[in-house]
Amino acid sequence: MALFNVIKYDGGPDVFAWKHPNQELGTWTQLIVSESQEAVLFKSGKALDVFQAGRHTLDTANIPLLNKIINLPFGGRSPFTAEVWYVNKVNSLDVKWGTNTPIQLQDPKYDVFVPVRAFGQFGIRIEDSKKFLVKLVGTLPVFDQSSLVKYFRGLYLTKVKDSISSYLIKKETSIMEINAYIDELSTFAKERMEPVLEEYGIRLVNFYINDISVPEDDSAVSQLKAALAKKAEMNIIGYNYQQERSFNTLEGAAKNPGTASNLMGAGLGLGMGVNVGRTIGNEMGGISKQINTNAEDTKVCPKCGALMSKNKRFCPDCGCDTQNSAADKKDDSIVCSKCGNKYKKAKFCSECGKQYNPCPKCGADMSEGSTKCNACGHELAKKCPHCGAQLSSNDNKFCPECGKSLVKNCPKCSAVINGNPKFCPECGEKL
């Protein structure tokens, strides 16, 4: 039987535990242990004697626990079977770690979910060799740095995620600003991981988070960064989101003359709450003062609402006698042209339901299809039968929009047709 005389291990620093390949030993075997190592003898799966740094001769004096199990005799070379494990107790400070996939976290400041990646490194030292070998190494022949990272990946991923989430909520800071607290966050994560590693005989020397990043191609991240960039731009220029909306409203009103008068009040109301409100208010105040000055020389017709000279008695539009006491009281009620019911101004008659068809001049209700107001005699302009354009006068012979003739002629004799007769008055042709 071949018995080993000298046993030693000169492995690399990234190996934490190594088992001697041969279990056939004998008393007087030389066991050499380096300064940064410990050697542990196993028998039947139990960790027995531990050897510190130095040169040890295996005999009944320095292997008392093993001797109790197999009863080694004194003197001579007594063969026995046992496992020898070398444990590297040097500080290993370059263990790399990282998140393979992004961690989904909710930003406590902006309430959006963003994917987060984290990278860093940590350092460990084996404190209790027996506990480390029994609880973690087991039957593996070698336990190196890659094995450690693999075994504890779930631990550091869980603790890092929990630490970052807790720290974000505790500090109420955005994930976009978390890199400013990496040093504090590393200490925070280390304190949470230490108790777990101690259960396996490992002391966590340090734990560093080198970088916390978010993917640039994520839609939520892109929108959040665009919003923050817009906010920074507003802060530099000196306005906020409400002011920008006010500017857009006033700019839209200026570009659309048809709605400028309707939107001016809204734009002024929005502007009064911002820095530009004072300037716009002063300008509008001057315009209002000018209008009030001109209004002192005018009055409104109580019948048709037309603006007329204050010194005139009769309205130039409807002929109303403005000095008549009865006419001074403007009647806002509408007389239905269908049933004669008198009702307050509304979209439909309260009796027959006819839709209110106001005269553009005096506001009286006109019959459907009527081209002339029965109240003031105003004649409505017709529309072009070809393109539908509104004609400025009923005397137009050609449409100002499409240029087509507006005169109706007999298709047979070309006589001019007035009105809507069924037969031509010249040749009798059916129209």
mmCIF file of N, CA and C in Angstrom, residues 103-148:
data_model
loop_
_atom_site.group_PDB
_atom_site.id
_atom_site.type_symbol
_atom_site.label_atom_id
_atom_site.label_comp_id
_atom_site.label_asym_id
_atom_site.label_seq_id
_atom_site.Cartn_x
_atom_site.Cartn_y
_atom_site.Cartn_z
ATOM 1 N N ILE A 103 -33.557 44.599 -13.285
ATOM 2 C CA ILE A 103 -34.489 44.494 -12.160
ATOM 3 C C ILE A 103 -35.542 45.587 -12.319
ATOM 4 N N GLN A 104 -36.825 45.200 -12.311
ATOM 5 C CA GLN A 104 -37.901 46.168 -12.452
ATOM 6 C C GLN A 104 -38.172 46.838 -11.107
ATOM 7 N N LEU A 105 -37.960 48.144 -11.046
ATOM 8 C CA LEU A 105 -38.188 48.915 -9.826
ATOM 9 C C LEU A 105 -39.086 50.101 -10.139
ATOM 10 N N GLN A 106 -39.882 50.513 -9.175
ATOM 11 C CA GLN A 106 -40.740 51.691 -9.332
ATOM 12 C C GLN A 106 -40.033 52.912 -8.769
ATOM 13 N N ASP A 107 -39.913 53.909 -9.598
ATOM 14 C CA ASP A 107 -39.280 55.152 -9.163
ATOM 15 C C ASP A 107 -40.204 55.859 -8.178
ATOM 16 N N PRO A 108 -39.771 56.054 -6.914
ATOM 17 C CA PRO A 108 -40.660 56.656 -5.910
ATOM 18 C C PRO A 108 -40.940 58.130 -6.153
ATOM 19 N N LYS A 109 -40.121 58.776 -6.952
ATOM 20 C CA LYS A 109 -40.288 60.210 -7.188
ATOM 21 C C LYS A 109 -41.216 60.495 -8.361
ATOM 22 N N TYR A 110 -41.149 59.656 -9.409
ATOM 23 C CA TYR A 110 -41.943 59.892 -10.617
ATOM 24 C C TYR A 110 -42.977 58.798 -10.852
ATOM 25 N N ASP A 111 -43.036 57.771 -9.965
ATOM 26 C CA ASP A 111 -44.061 56.714 -10.020
ATOM 27 C C ASP A 111 -44.093 55.980 -11.362
ATOM 28 N N VAL A 112 -42.943 55.721 -11.942
ATOM 29 C CA VAL A 112 -42.869 54.933 -13.173
ATOM 30 C C VAL A 112 -41.963 53.734 -12.921
ATOM 31 N N PHE A 113 -42.242 52.622 -13.619
ATOM 32 C CA PHE A 113 -41.423 51.431 -13.493
ATOM 33 C C PHE A 113 -40.286 51.499 -14.514
ATOM 34 N N VAL A 114 -39.075 51.301 -14.035
ATOM 35 C CA VAL A 114 -37.897 51.358 -14.902
ATOM 36 C C VAL A 114 -37.031 50.120 -14.642
ATOM 37 N N PRO A 115 -36.418 49.569 -15.691
ATOM 38 C CA PRO A 115 -35.493 48.441 -15.497
ATOM 39 C C PRO A 115 -34.129 48.941 -15.040
ATOM 40 N N VAL A 116 -33.573 48.272 -14.046
ATOM 41 C CA VAL A 116 -32.317 48.721 -13.431
ATOM 42 C C VAL A 116 -31.293 47.587 -13.481
ATOM 43 N N ARG A 117 -30.074 47.930 -13.868
ATOM 44 C CA ARG A 117 -28.949 47.000 -13.807
ATOM 45 C C ARG A 117 -27.943 47.514 -12.774
ATOM 46 N N ALA A 118 -27.266 46.570 -12.110
ATOM 47 C CA ALA A 118 -26.264 46.939 -11.114
ATOM 48 C C ALA A 118 -25.051 46.025 -11.264
ATOM 49 N N PHE A 119 -23.861 46.594 -11.062
ATOM 50 C CA PHE A 119 -22.607 45.846 -11.166
ATOM 51 C C PHE A 119 -21.688 46.262 -10.019
ATOM 52 N N GLY A 120 -20.767 45.347 -9.677
ATOM 53 C CA GLY A 120 -19.806 45.685 -8.637
ATOM 54 C C GLY A 120 -18.924 44.499 -8.290
ATOM 55 N N GLN A 121 -18.302 44.552 -7.121
ATOM 56 C CA GLN A 121 -17.455 43.471 -6.647
ATOM 57 C C GLN A 121 -17.487 43.451 -5.130
ATOM 58 N N PHE A 122 -17.101 42.302 -4.575
ATOM 59 C CA PHE A 122 -17.054 42.193 -3.115
ATOM 60 C C PHE A 122 -15.857 41.336 -2.724
ATOM 61 N N GLY A 123 -15.486 41.394 -1.433
ATOM 62 C CA GLY A 123 -14.370 40.625 -0.911
ATOM 63 C C GLY A 123 -14.815 39.776 0.258
ATOM 64 N N ILE A 124 -14.244 38.559 0.351
ATOM 65 C CA ILE A 124 -14.624 37.640 1.428
ATOM 66 C C ILE A 124 -13.362 37.034 2.058
ATOM 67 N N ARG A 125 -13.559 36.410 3.205
ATOM 68 C CA ARG A 125 -12.507 35.650 3.881
ATOM 69 C C ARG A 125 -13.163 34.501 4.633
ATOM 70 N N ILE A 126 -12.582 33.285 4.505
ATOM 71 C CA ILE A 126 -13.133 32.123 5.194
ATOM 72 C C ILE A 126 -12.738 32.200 6.670
ATOM 73 N N GLU A 127 -13.723 32.335 7.545
ATOM 74 C CA GLU A 127 -13.475 32.461 8.982
ATOM 75 C C GLU A 127 -13.497 31.096 9.677
ATOM 76 N N ASP A 128 -14.491 30.293 9.403
ATOM 77 C CA ASP A 128 -14.658 28.990 10.067
ATOM 78 C C ASP A 128 -14.538 27.910 8.999
ATOM 79 N N SER A 129 -13.379 27.253 8.945
ATOM 80 C CA SER A 129 -13.123 26.272 7.890
ATOM 81 C C SER A 129 -14.079 25.090 7.965
ATOM 82 N N LYS A 130 -14.307 24.560 9.184
ATOM 83 C CA LYS A 130 -15.205 23.409 9.326
ATOM 84 C C LYS A 130 -16.619 23.729 8.840
ATOM 85 N N LYS A 131 -17.153 24.858 9.297
ATOM 86 C CA LYS A 131 -18.512 25.255 8.913
ATOM 87 C C LYS A 131 -18.598 25.485 7.400
ATOM 88 N N PHE A 132 -17.568 26.092 6.838
ATOM 89 C CA PHE A 132 -17.533 26.374 5.415
ATOM 90 C C PHE A 132 -17.559 25.079 4.599
ATOM 91 N N LEU A 133 -16.740 24.094 4.998
ATOM 92 C CA LEU A 133 -16.666 22.845 4.250
ATOM 93 C C LEU A 133 -17.934 22.015 4.413
ATOM 94 N N VAL A 134 -18.475 21.958 5.624
ATOM 95 C CA VAL A 134 -19.641 21.116 5.884
ATOM 96 C C VAL A 134 -20.902 21.690 5.233
ATOM 97 N N LYS A 135 -21.146 23.000 5.391
ATOM 98 C CA LYS A 135 -22.400 23.587 4.932
ATOM 99 C C LYS A 135 -22.408 23.963 3.459
ATOM 100 N N LEU A 136 -21.221 24.230 2.904
ATOM 101 C CA LEU A 136 -21.223 24.786 1.556
ATOM 102 C C LEU A 136 -20.531 23.892 0.541
ATOM 103 N N VAL A 137 -19.354 23.389 0.872
ATOM 104 C CA VAL A 137 -18.566 22.663 -0.123
ATOM 105 C C VAL A 137 -19.132 21.272 -0.369
ATOM 106 N N GLY A 138 -19.415 20.543 0.678
ATOM 107 C CA GLY A 138 -19.983 19.207 0.520
ATOM 108 C C GLY A 138 -19.019 18.238 -0.107
ATOM 109 N N THR A 139 -19.442 17.626 -1.219
ATOM 110 C CA THR A 139 -18.626 16.595 -1.881
ATOM 111 C C THR A 139 -17.884 17.109 -3.096
ATOM 112 N N LEU A 140 -17.883 18.425 -3.321
ATOM 113 C CA LEU A 140 -17.163 18.965 -4.469
ATOM 114 C C LEU A 140 -15.658 18.795 -4.277
ATOM 115 N N PRO A 141 -14.938 18.461 -5.338
ATOM 116 C CA PRO A 141 -13.480 18.328 -5.193
ATOM 117 C C PRO A 141 -12.781 19.675 -5.069
ATOM 118 N N VAL A 142 -13.362 20.722 -5.692
ATOM 119 C CA VAL A 142 -12.774 22.060 -5.667
ATOM 120 C C VAL A 142 -13.912 23.069 -5.515
ATOM 121 N N PHE A 143 -13.670 24.063 -4.685
ATOM 122 C CA PHE A 143 -14.627 25.158 -4.548
ATOM 123 C C PHE A 143 -13.867 26.457 -4.793
ATOM 124 N N ASP A 144 -14.137 27.083 -5.976
ATOM 125 C CA ASP A 144 -13.380 28.277 -6.351
ATOM 126 C C ASP A 144 -14.294 29.499 -6.407
ATOM 127 N N GLN A 145 -13.755 30.569 -6.981
ATOM 128 C CA GLN A 145 -14.488 31.839 -7.007
ATOM 129 C C GLN A 145 -15.745 31.753 -7.849
ATOM 130 N N SER A 146 -15.688 31.070 -8.993
ATOM 131 C CA SER A 146 -16.879 30.927 -9.836
ATOM 132 C C SER A 146 -17.979 30.156 -9.116
ATOM 133 N N SER A 147 -17.594 29.156 -8.335
ATOM 134 C CA SER A 147 -18.589 28.408 -7.559
ATOM 135 C C SER A 147 -19.240 29.300 -6.517
ATOM 136 N N LEU A 148 -18.432 30.147 -5.888
ATOM 137 C CA LEU A 148 -18.968 31.059 -4.875
ATOM 138 C C LEU A 148 -19.981 32.015 -5.484
#
